[in-house]
Structures are given as C-alpha cells and as structure tokens.
mmCIF file of C-alpha atoms and ligand atoms in Angstrom:
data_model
loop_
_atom_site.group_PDB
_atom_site.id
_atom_site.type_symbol
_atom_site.label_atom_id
_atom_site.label_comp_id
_atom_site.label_asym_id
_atom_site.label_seq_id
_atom_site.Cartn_x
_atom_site.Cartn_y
_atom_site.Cartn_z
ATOM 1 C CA UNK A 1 9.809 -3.535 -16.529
ATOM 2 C CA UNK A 2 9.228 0.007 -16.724
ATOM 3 C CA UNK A 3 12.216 2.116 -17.173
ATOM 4 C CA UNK A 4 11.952 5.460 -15.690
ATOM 5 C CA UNK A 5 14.642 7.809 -14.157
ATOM 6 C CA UNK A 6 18.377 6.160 -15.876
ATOM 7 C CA UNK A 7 18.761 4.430 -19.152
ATOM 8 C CA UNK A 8 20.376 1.356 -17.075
ATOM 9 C CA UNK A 9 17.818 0.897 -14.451
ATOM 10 C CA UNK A 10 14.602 -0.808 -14.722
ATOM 11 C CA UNK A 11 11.690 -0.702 -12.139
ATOM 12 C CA UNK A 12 8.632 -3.429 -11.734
ATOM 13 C CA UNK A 13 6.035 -0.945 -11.038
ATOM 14 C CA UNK A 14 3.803 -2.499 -13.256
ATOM 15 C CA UNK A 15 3.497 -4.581 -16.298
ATOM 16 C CA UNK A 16 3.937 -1.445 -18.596
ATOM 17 C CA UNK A 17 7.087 -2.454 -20.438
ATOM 18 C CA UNK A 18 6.697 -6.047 -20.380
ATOM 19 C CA UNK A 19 5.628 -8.227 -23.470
ATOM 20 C CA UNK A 20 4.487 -11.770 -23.619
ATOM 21 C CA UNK A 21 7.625 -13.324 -24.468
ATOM 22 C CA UNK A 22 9.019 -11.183 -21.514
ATOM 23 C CA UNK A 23 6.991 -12.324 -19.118
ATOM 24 C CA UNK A 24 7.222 -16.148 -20.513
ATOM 25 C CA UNK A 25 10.847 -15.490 -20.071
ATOM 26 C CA UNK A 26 10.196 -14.734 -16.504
ATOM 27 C CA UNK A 27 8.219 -17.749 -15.715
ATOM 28 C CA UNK A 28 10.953 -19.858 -17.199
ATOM 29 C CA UNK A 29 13.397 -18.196 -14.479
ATOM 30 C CA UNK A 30 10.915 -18.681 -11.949
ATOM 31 C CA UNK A 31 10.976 -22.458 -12.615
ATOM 32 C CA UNK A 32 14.146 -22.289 -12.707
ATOM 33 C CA UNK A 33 14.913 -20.685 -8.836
ATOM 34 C CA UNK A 34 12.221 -22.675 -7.621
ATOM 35 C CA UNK A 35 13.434 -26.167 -8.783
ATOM 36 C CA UNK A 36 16.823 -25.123 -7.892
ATOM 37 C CA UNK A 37 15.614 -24.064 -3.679
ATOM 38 C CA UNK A 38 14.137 -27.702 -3.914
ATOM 39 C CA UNK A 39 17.912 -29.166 -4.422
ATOM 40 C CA UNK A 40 19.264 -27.124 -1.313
ATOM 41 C CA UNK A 41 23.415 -27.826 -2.749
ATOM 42 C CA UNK A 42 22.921 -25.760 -5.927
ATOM 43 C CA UNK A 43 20.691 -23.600 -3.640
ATOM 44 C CA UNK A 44 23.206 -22.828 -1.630
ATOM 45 C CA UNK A 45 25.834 -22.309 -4.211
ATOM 46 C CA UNK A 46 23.402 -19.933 -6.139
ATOM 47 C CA UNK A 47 23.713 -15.893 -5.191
ATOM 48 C CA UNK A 48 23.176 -13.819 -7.745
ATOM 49 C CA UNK A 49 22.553 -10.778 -5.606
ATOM 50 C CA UNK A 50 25.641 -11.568 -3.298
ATOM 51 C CA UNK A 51 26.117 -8.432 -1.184
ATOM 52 C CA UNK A 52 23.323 -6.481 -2.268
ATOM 53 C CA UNK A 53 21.050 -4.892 -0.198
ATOM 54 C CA UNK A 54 17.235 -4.162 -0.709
ATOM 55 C CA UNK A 55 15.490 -1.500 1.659
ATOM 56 C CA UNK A 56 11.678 -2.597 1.853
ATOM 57 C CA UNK A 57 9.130 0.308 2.868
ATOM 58 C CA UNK A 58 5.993 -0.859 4.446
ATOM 59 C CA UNK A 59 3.212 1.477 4.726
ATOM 60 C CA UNK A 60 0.399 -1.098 4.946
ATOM 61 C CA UNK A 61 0.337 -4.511 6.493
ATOM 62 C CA UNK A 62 1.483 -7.660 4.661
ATOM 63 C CA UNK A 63 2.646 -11.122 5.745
ATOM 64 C CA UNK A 64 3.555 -12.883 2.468
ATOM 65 C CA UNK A 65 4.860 -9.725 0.635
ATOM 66 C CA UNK A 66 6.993 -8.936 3.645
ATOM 67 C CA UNK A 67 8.454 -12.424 4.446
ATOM 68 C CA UNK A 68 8.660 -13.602 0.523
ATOM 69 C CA UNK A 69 11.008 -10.484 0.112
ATOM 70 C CA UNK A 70 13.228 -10.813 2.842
ATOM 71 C CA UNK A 71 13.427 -14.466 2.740
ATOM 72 C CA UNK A 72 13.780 -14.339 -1.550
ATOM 73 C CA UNK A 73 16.601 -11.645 -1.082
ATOM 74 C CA UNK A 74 18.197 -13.845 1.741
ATOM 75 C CA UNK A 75 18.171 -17.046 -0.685
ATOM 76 C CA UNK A 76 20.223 -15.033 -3.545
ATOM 77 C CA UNK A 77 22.866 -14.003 -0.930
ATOM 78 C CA UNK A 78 21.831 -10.364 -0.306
ATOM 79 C CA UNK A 79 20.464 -8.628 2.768
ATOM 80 C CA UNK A 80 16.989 -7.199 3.315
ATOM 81 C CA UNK A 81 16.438 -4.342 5.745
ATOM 82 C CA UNK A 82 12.806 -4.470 6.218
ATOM 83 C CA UNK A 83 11.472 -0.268 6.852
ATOM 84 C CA UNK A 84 8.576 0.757 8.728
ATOM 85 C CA UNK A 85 6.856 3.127 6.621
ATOM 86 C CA UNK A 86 5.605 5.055 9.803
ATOM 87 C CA UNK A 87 8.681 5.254 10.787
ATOM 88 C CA UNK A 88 9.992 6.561 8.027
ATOM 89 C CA UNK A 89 7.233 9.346 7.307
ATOM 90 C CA UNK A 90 6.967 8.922 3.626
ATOM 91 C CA UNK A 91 5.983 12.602 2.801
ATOM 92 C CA UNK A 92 5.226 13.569 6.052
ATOM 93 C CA UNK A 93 8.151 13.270 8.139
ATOM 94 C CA UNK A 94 10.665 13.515 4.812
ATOM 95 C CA UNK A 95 9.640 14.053 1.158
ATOM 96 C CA UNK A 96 10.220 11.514 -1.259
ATOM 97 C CA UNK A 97 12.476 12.578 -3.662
ATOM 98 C CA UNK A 98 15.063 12.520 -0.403
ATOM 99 C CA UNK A 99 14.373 9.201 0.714
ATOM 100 C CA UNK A 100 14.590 7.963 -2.811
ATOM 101 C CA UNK A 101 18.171 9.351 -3.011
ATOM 102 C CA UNK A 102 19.149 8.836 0.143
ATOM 103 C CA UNK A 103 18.586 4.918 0.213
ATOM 104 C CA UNK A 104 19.927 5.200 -3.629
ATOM 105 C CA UNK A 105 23.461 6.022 -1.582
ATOM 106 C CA UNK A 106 23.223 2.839 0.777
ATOM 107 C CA UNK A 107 21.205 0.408 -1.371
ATOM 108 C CA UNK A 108 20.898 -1.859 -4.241
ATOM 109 C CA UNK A 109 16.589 -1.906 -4.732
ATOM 110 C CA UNK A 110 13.795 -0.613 -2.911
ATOM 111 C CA UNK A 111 10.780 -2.773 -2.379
ATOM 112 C CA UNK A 112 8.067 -0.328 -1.489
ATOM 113 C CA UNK A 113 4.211 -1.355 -0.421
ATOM 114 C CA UNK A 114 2.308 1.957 -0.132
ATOM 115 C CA UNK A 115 -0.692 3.883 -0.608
ATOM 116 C CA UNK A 116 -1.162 6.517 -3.305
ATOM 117 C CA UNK A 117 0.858 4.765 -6.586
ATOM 118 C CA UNK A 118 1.820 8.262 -7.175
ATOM 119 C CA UNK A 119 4.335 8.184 -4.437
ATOM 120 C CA UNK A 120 5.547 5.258 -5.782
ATOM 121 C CA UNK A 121 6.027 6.998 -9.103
ATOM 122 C CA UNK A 122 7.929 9.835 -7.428
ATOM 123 C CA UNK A 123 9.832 6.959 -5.533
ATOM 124 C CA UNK A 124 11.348 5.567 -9.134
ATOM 125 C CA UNK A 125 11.871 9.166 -10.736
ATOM 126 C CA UNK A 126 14.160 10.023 -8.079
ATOM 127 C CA UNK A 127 15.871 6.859 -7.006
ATOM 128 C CA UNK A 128 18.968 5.653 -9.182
ATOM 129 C CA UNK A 129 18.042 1.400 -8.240
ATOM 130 C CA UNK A 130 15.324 -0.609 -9.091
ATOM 131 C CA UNK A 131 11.994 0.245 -7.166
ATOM 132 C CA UNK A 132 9.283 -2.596 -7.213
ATOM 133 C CA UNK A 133 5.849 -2.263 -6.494
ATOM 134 C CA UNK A 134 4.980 -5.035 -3.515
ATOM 135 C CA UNK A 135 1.419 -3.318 -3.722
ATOM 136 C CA UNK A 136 -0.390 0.545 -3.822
ATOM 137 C CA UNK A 137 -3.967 1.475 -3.879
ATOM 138 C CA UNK A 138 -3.533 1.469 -7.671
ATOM 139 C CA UNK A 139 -2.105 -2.424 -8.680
ATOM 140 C CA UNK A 140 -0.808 -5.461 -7.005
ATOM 141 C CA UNK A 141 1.839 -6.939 -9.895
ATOM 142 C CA UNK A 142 3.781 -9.311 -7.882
ATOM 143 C CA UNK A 143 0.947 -10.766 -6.937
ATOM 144 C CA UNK A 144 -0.705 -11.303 -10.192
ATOM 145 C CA UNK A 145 2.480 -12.244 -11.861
ATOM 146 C CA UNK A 146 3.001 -15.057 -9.367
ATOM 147 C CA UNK A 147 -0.933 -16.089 -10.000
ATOM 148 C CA UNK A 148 -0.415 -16.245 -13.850
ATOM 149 C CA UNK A 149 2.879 -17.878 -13.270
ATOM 150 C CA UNK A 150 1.062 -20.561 -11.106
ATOM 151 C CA UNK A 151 -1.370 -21.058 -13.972
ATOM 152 C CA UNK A 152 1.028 -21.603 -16.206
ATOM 153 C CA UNK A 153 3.347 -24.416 -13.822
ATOM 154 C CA UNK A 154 0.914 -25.795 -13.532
ATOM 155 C CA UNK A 155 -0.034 -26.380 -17.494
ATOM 156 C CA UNK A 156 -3.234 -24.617 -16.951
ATOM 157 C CA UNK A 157 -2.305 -21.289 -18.958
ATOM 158 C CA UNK A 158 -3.961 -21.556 -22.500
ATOM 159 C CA UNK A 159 -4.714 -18.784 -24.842
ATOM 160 C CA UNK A 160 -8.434 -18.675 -24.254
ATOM 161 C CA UNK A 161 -7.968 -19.654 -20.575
ATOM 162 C CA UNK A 162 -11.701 -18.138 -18.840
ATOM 163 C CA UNK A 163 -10.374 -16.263 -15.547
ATOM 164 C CA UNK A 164 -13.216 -14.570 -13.972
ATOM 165 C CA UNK A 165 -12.536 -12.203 -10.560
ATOM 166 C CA UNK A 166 -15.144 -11.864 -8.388
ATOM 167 C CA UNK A 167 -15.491 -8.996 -6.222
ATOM 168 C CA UNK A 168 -14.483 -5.435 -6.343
ATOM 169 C CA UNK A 169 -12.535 -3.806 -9.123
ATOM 170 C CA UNK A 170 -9.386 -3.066 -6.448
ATOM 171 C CA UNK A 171 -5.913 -3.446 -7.026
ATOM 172 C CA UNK A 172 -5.326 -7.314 -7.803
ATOM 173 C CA UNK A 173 -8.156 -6.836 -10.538
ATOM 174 C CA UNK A 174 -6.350 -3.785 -12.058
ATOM 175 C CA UNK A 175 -3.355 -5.944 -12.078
ATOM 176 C CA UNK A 176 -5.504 -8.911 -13.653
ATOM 177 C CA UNK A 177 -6.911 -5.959 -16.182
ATOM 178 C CA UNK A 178 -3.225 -5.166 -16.946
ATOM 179 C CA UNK A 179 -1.815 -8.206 -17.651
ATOM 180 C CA UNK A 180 -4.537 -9.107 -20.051
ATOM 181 C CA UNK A 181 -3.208 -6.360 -22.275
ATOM 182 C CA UNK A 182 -0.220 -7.895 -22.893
ATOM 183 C CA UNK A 183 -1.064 -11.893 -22.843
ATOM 184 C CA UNK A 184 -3.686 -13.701 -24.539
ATOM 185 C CA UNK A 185 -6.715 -14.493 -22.229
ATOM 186 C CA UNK A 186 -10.142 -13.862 -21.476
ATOM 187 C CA UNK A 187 -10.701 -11.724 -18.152
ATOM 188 C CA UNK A 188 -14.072 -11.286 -16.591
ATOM 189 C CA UNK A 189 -14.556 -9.541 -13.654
ATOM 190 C CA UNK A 190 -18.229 -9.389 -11.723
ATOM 191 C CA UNK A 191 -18.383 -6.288 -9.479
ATOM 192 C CA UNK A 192 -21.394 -4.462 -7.979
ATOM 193 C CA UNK A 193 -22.157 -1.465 -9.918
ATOM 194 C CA UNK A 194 -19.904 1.493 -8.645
ATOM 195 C CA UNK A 195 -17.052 -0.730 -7.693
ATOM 196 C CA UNK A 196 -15.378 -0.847 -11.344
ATOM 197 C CA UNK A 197 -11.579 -1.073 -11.735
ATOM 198 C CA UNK A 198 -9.341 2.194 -12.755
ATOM 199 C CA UNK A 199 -10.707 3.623 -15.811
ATOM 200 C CA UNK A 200 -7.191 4.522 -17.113
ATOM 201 C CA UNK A 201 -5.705 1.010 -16.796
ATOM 202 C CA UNK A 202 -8.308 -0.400 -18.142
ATOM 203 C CA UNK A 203 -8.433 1.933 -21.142
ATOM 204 C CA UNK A 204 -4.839 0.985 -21.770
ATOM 205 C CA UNK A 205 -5.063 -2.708 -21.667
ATOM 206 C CA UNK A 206 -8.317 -2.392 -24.324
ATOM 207 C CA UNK A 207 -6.223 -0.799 -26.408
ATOM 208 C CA UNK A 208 -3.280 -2.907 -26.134
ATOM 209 C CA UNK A 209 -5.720 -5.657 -26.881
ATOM 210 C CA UNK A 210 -3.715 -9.568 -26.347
ATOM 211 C CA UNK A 211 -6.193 -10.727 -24.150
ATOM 212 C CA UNK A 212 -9.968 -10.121 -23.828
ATOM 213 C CA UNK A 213 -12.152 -7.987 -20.885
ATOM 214 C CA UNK A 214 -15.631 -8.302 -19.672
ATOM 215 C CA UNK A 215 -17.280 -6.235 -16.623
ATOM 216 C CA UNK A 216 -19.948 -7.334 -15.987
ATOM 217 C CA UNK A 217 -22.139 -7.608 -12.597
ATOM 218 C CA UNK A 218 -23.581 -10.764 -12.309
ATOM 219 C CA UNK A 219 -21.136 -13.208 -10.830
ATOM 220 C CA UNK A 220 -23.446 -16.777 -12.192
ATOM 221 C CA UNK A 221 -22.987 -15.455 -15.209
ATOM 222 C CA UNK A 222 -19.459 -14.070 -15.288
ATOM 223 C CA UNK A 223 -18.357 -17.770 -13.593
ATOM 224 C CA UNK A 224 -20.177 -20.124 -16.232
ATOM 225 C CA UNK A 225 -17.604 -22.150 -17.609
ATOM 226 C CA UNK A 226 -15.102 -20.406 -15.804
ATOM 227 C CA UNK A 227 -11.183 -21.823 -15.573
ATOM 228 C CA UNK A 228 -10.404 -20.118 -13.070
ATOM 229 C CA UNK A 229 -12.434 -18.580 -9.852
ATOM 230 C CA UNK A 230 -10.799 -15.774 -8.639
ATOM 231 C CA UNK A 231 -11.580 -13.511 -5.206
ATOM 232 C CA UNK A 232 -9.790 -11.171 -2.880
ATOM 233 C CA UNK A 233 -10.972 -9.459 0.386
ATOM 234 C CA UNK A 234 -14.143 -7.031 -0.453
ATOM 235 C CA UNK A 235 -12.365 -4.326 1.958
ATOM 236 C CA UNK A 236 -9.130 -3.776 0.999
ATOM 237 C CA UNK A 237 -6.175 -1.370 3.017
ATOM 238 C CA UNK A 238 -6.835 1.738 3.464
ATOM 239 C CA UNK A 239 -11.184 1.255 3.383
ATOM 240 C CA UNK A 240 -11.738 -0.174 7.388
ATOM 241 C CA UNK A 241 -14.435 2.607 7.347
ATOM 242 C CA UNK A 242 -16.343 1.482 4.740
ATOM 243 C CA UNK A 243 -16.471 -2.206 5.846
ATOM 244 C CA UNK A 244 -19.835 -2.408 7.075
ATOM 245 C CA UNK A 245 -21.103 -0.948 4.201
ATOM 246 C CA UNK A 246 -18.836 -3.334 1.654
ATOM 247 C CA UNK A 247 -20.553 -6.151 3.548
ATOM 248 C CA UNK A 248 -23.837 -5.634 2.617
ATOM 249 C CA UNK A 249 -22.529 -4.372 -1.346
ATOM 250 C CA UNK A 250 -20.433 -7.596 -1.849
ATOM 251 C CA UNK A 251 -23.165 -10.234 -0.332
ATOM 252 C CA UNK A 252 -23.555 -11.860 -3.549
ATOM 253 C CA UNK A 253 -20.357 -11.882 -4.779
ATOM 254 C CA UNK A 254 -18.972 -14.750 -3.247
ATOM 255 C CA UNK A 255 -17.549 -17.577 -4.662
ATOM 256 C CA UNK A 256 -19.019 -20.590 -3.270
ATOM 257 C CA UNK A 257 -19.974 -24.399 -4.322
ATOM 258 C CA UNK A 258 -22.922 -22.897 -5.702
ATOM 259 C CA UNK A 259 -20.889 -20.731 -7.903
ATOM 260 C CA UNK A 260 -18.229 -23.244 -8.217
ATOM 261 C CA UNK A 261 -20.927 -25.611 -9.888
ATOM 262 C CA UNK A 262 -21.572 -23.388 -12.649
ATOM 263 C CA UNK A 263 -17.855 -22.967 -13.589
ATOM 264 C CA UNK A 264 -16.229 -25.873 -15.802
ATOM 265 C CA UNK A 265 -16.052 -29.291 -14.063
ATOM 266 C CA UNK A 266 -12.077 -28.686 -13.749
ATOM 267 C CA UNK A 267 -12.271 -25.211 -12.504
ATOM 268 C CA UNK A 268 -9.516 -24.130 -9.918
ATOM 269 C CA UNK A 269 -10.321 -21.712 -7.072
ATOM 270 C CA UNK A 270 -7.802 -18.537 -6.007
ATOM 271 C CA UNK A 271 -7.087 -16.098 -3.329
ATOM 272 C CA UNK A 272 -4.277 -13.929 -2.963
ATOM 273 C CA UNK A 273 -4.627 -13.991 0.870
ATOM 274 C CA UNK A 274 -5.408 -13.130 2.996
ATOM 275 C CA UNK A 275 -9.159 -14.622 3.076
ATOM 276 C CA UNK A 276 -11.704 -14.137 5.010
ATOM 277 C CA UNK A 277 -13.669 -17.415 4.869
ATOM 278 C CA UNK A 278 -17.763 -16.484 5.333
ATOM 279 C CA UNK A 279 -16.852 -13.470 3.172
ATOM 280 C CA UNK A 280 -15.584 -13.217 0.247
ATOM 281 C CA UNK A 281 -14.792 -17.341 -0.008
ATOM 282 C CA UNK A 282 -16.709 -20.011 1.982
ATOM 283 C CA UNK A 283 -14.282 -22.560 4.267
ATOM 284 C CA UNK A 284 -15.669 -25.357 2.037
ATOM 285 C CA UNK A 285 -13.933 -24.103 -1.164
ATOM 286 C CA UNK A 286 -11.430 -22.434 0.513
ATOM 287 C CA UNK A 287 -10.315 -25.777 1.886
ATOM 288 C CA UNK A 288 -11.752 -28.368 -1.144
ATOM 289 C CA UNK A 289 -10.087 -30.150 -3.921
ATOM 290 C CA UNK A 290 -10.228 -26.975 -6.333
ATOM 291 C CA UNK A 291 -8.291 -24.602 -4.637
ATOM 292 C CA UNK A 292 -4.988 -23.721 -5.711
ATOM 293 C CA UNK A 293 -4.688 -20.974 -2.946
ATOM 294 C CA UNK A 294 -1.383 -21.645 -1.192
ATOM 295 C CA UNK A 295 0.704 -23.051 -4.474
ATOM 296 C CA UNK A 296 0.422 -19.048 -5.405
ATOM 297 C CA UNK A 297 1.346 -17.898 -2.150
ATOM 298 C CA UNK A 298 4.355 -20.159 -2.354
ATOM 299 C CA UNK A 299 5.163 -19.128 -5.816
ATOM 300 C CA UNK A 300 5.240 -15.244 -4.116
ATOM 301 C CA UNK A 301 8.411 -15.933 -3.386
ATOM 302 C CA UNK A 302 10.255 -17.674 -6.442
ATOM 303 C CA UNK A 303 8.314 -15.128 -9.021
ATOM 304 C CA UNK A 304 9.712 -12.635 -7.047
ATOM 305 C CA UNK A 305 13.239 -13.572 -6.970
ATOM 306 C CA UNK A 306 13.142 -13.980 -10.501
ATOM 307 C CA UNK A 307 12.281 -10.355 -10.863
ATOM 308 C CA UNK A 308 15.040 -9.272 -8.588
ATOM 309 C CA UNK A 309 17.818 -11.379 -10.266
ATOM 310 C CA UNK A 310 16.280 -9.510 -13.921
ATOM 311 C CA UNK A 311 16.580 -6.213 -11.722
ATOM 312 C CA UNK A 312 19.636 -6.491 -9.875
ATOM 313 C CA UNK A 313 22.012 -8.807 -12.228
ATOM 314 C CA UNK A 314 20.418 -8.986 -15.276
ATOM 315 C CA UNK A 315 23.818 -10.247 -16.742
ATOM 316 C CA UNK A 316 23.351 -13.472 -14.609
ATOM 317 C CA UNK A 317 19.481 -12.946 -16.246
ATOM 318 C CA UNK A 318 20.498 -12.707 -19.755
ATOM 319 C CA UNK A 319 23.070 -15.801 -19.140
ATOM 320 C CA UNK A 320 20.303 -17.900 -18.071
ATOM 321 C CA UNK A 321 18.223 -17.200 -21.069
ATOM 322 C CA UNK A 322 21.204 -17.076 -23.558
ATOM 323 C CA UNK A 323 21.676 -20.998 -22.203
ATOM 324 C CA UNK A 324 18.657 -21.917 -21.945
ATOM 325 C CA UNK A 325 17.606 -21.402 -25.754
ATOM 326 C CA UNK A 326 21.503 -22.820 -26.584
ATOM 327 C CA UNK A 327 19.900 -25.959 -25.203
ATOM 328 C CA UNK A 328 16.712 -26.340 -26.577
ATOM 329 C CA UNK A 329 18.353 -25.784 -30.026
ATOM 330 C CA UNK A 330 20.812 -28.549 -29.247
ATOM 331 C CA UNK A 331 18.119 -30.906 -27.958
ATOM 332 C CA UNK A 332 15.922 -30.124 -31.665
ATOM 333 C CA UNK A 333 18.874 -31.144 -33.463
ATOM 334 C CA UNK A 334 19.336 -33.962 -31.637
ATOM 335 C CA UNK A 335 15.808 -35.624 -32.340
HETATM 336 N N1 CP B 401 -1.208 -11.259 -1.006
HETATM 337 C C1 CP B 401 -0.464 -10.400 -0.304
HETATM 338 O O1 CP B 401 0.133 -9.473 -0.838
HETATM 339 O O2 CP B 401 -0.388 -10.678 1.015
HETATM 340 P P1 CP B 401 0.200 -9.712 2.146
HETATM 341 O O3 CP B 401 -0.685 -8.484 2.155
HETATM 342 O O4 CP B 401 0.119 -10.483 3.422
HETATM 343 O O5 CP B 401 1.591 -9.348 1.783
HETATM 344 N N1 NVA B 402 -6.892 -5.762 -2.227
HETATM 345 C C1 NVA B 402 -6.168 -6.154 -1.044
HETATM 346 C C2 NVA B 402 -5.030 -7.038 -1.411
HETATM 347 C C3 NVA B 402 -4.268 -7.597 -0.254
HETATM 348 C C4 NVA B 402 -3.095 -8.428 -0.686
HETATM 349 C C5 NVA B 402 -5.689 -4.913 -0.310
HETATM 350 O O1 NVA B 402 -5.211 -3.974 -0.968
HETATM 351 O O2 NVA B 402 -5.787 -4.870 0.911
#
C-alpha cells in the first residue's frame, strides 16, 4: 500500500509498498471473502466496513471496475456513491486538493478511475482516507492484482511461471512490469517498436529485481512456451484518435491458435476486458478451453474487497491473519 499524506492511512495506488508476503497475505484474504460470498449465512453476517461510505470518481468508462466496487462495498455493509467525473470537474470545474478534502469530510475511501496518475497523486496527498487507483493512464493495479491472484487460486502461480503480454506497453502491462518487481516471475511483453511501457516503472521494478523482464517485439517468440497468454485492447481510453492507426501497428500482435500453439501445451489465455474479438483476441480463443478470461473478472470483485477491508478496517485485517497463522501452527503440531 503506499502511504502518503497521514502516518495512519494507506492508499492502493500502486504496488509501491507492497512485498511478496504482503501481497500473498492478500490473496489469502481474497480466498477467504470469496469462499465466504459462496456460503450466503456467514455472507450476510460478515461487514467489516459497516457504515462506511466510499465516493467512486469516474472519469473514463468501466463496467467491471464500476459494478465490482459498488457491489464489493455493498457486500461488507457499506455504501457506495458512484461520482461522475464530468460532473464533478476534476480540475476544471474544482481543483483537487478541494475535492480531496471535501469528500475526506463525508467519506470513508475514494475509489478514483482517471486520466493523468498525477491527479491521482494530488488526490492521496490531500485526502485524509484511503484513495485507490481503479485505473489512470499510468497503471491498472486492481486489475493485475486480481489476474495474479487468479493465477495463484488457481495453483498456477510458480516462481518461474512464463507470463508473456501481448500488445502495447499501456497501463495493465505497467502494472504487470510492477508487480514483477516485487514477486518472483518471468514477464515478457511483445510490443511494436515505439509502444514500450513507462520507462520509470520499469526502471524501478529492474532494480527491485524478484521477478524477471523481457521486451521484446516479436510475439512467436515472446509466447514460446508461454504459461500464460496475456492481451488487452490495442486502443486504450483516452487514444479513440489514434485507432485507425493502432490497427494497422498491432496487426500481428494478436493472440490466436496460431500463437496459442507455440505456447506450452497447458497454456491459459487472459483478457482484462473488455475484448474486442477480431482484434486483439480471436472468438476461437476467446471462447476455447484455455481461457481463463471471466474467472479474473469475477475475482475483480473479491481481490478488491480484500483491499478495502486492509484499507478501511485493517484491525478486522490483522485479526484474520493473526488467526489464520494461529491455525496453521496448531494444525503442524497436530500431524
Ligand atoms: N478491466 C476493467 O477494468 O474493466 P472496466 O474498464 O469495464 O472497468
Ligand atoms: N488499457 C485499457 C484497459 C481497460 C480496462 C484502457 O486503459 O482502456
């Protein structure tokens, strides 16, 4: 979590001030929420966030963000006021150190999606609750953490796991780049020249070093014995005007059967949506036995509510954890 403005509060703007066994600790919370929403009578009984309210800012478009939120928010017994960022005027119609304390004065967390991660930045500095990144031109880490988190339920996660991105170096591969500097994997992404992730985050995760990166910018050879296929949209928010162009940029780097066959026989396919199928994902894989697609959509919403109950009431957090090792010691010293 990175800890900006107060000593007490944490933000999840990125994965800056999270460590492996931080992150494994959120997974094991995520399991936790998510087993628990499938027996709805300790659902129901389960609000960690009762009476809390998150404001979420919306400055792009989004259907799982938006919906995982409000719905994940809903499910620990708080309330969700969902914000159109037009409406609002982030910097234009009133600067953001304002709205940051404003909605510090009526609320528990901000959720903000928007475009410059600057802003979002700003937003944290000035606010006195949690802020969370649900996306900026810069990173994508609920998405990513929810990906990795899927890998891992799924007993897939090992420490030279092959997860190669295909497509441009946006925001879900910076995330992707990120994350590698903290957890042990190998990370290839195939780009077209001149479509590289940011330099800076990048840099950073090199240096930090747990996992390994490749750019490269052939995607047969990025996917050969690949784990894990990985694509997002070649136009992302914000770029409509350079579609046409991204079209014609991006042709090859689609993942397909024909790139699927090169990756390892048990390879697994992912997307975090939305797709556009003749693009950058055919219909055939998109739809066939390897794709994982809408298991990490789903898991949108449980990573996420683990990262709200370690935001919001990280007492009922630390409980969890404190418990959870309690048992596994008792259950060694039983055998
Ligand atoms: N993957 C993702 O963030 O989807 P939305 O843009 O629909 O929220
Ligand atoms: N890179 C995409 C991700 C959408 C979830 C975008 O920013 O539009």
């Amino acid at each position: 979590m990175d800890t900006t403005s107060t000593a007490a509060k944490r933000d999840f703007l990125g994965f800056s001030h999270l460590d492996a066994g931080r992150i494994v600790e959120l997974f094991d919370f995520s399991l936790f929420v998510k087993k628990q929403r499938r027996e709805s009578a300790a659902a129901a009984s389960y609000r960690p966030i009762e009476g809390k309210t998150v404001a979420m800012i919306f400055n792009k478009p989004s259907l799982r963000t938006r919906v995982s939120f409000e719905i994940g928010v809903h499910e620990l017994g708080g309330y969700a006021l969902n914000l159109d960022g037009k409406s609002i005027g982030v910097n234009s119609r009133e600067a953001v150190e304002d709205i940051a304390r404003l909605l510090s004065r009526y609320n528990d967390a901000i959720v903000a999606r928007l475009h410059e991660h600057s802003i979002i930045e700003a937003l944290a500095k000035h606010a006195d609750i949690p802020v969370i990144n649900a996306l900026t031109d810069l990173s994508h880490p609920c998405q990513i953490l929810a990906d990795a988190f899927t890998l891992y339920e799924k007993g897939l996660w090992r420490d030279d796991i092959k997860i190669v991105f295909v497509g441009d170096g946006n925001n879900v591969a910076n995330s992707w780049i990120e994350l590698a500097g903290l957890l042990p994997f190998h990370f290839v992404l195939a780009c077209p020249e001149g479509h590289l992730p940011d330099a800076g985050l990048l840099e950073t995760a090199r240096e930090k070093g747990a996992g390994t990166i490749e750019i490269v910018h052939d995607p047969f050879e990025a996917a050969r014995g690949a784990d894990v296929l990985y694509t997002d949209v070649w136009t992302s928010m914000g770029q409509e005007e350079e579609a046409r162009e991204r079209l014609e940029t991006f042709r090859e780097f689609q993942i397909n059967e024909r790139l699927l066959s090169v990756a390892s026989p048990e390879a697994v396919v992912m997307h975090c949506m939305p797709a556009h199928r003749g693009e950058e994902i055919t219909a055939e894989v998109m739809e066939g036995p390897r794709s994982i697609i809408l298991d990490e959509a789903e898991n949108r919403l449980h990573v996420q509510k683990a990262v709200m109950v370690k935001l919001l009431n990280h007492e009922e957090y630390r409980k969890f954890h404190l418990t959870h090792r309690l048992e596994n010691v008792a259950g060694k010293l039983k055998h």
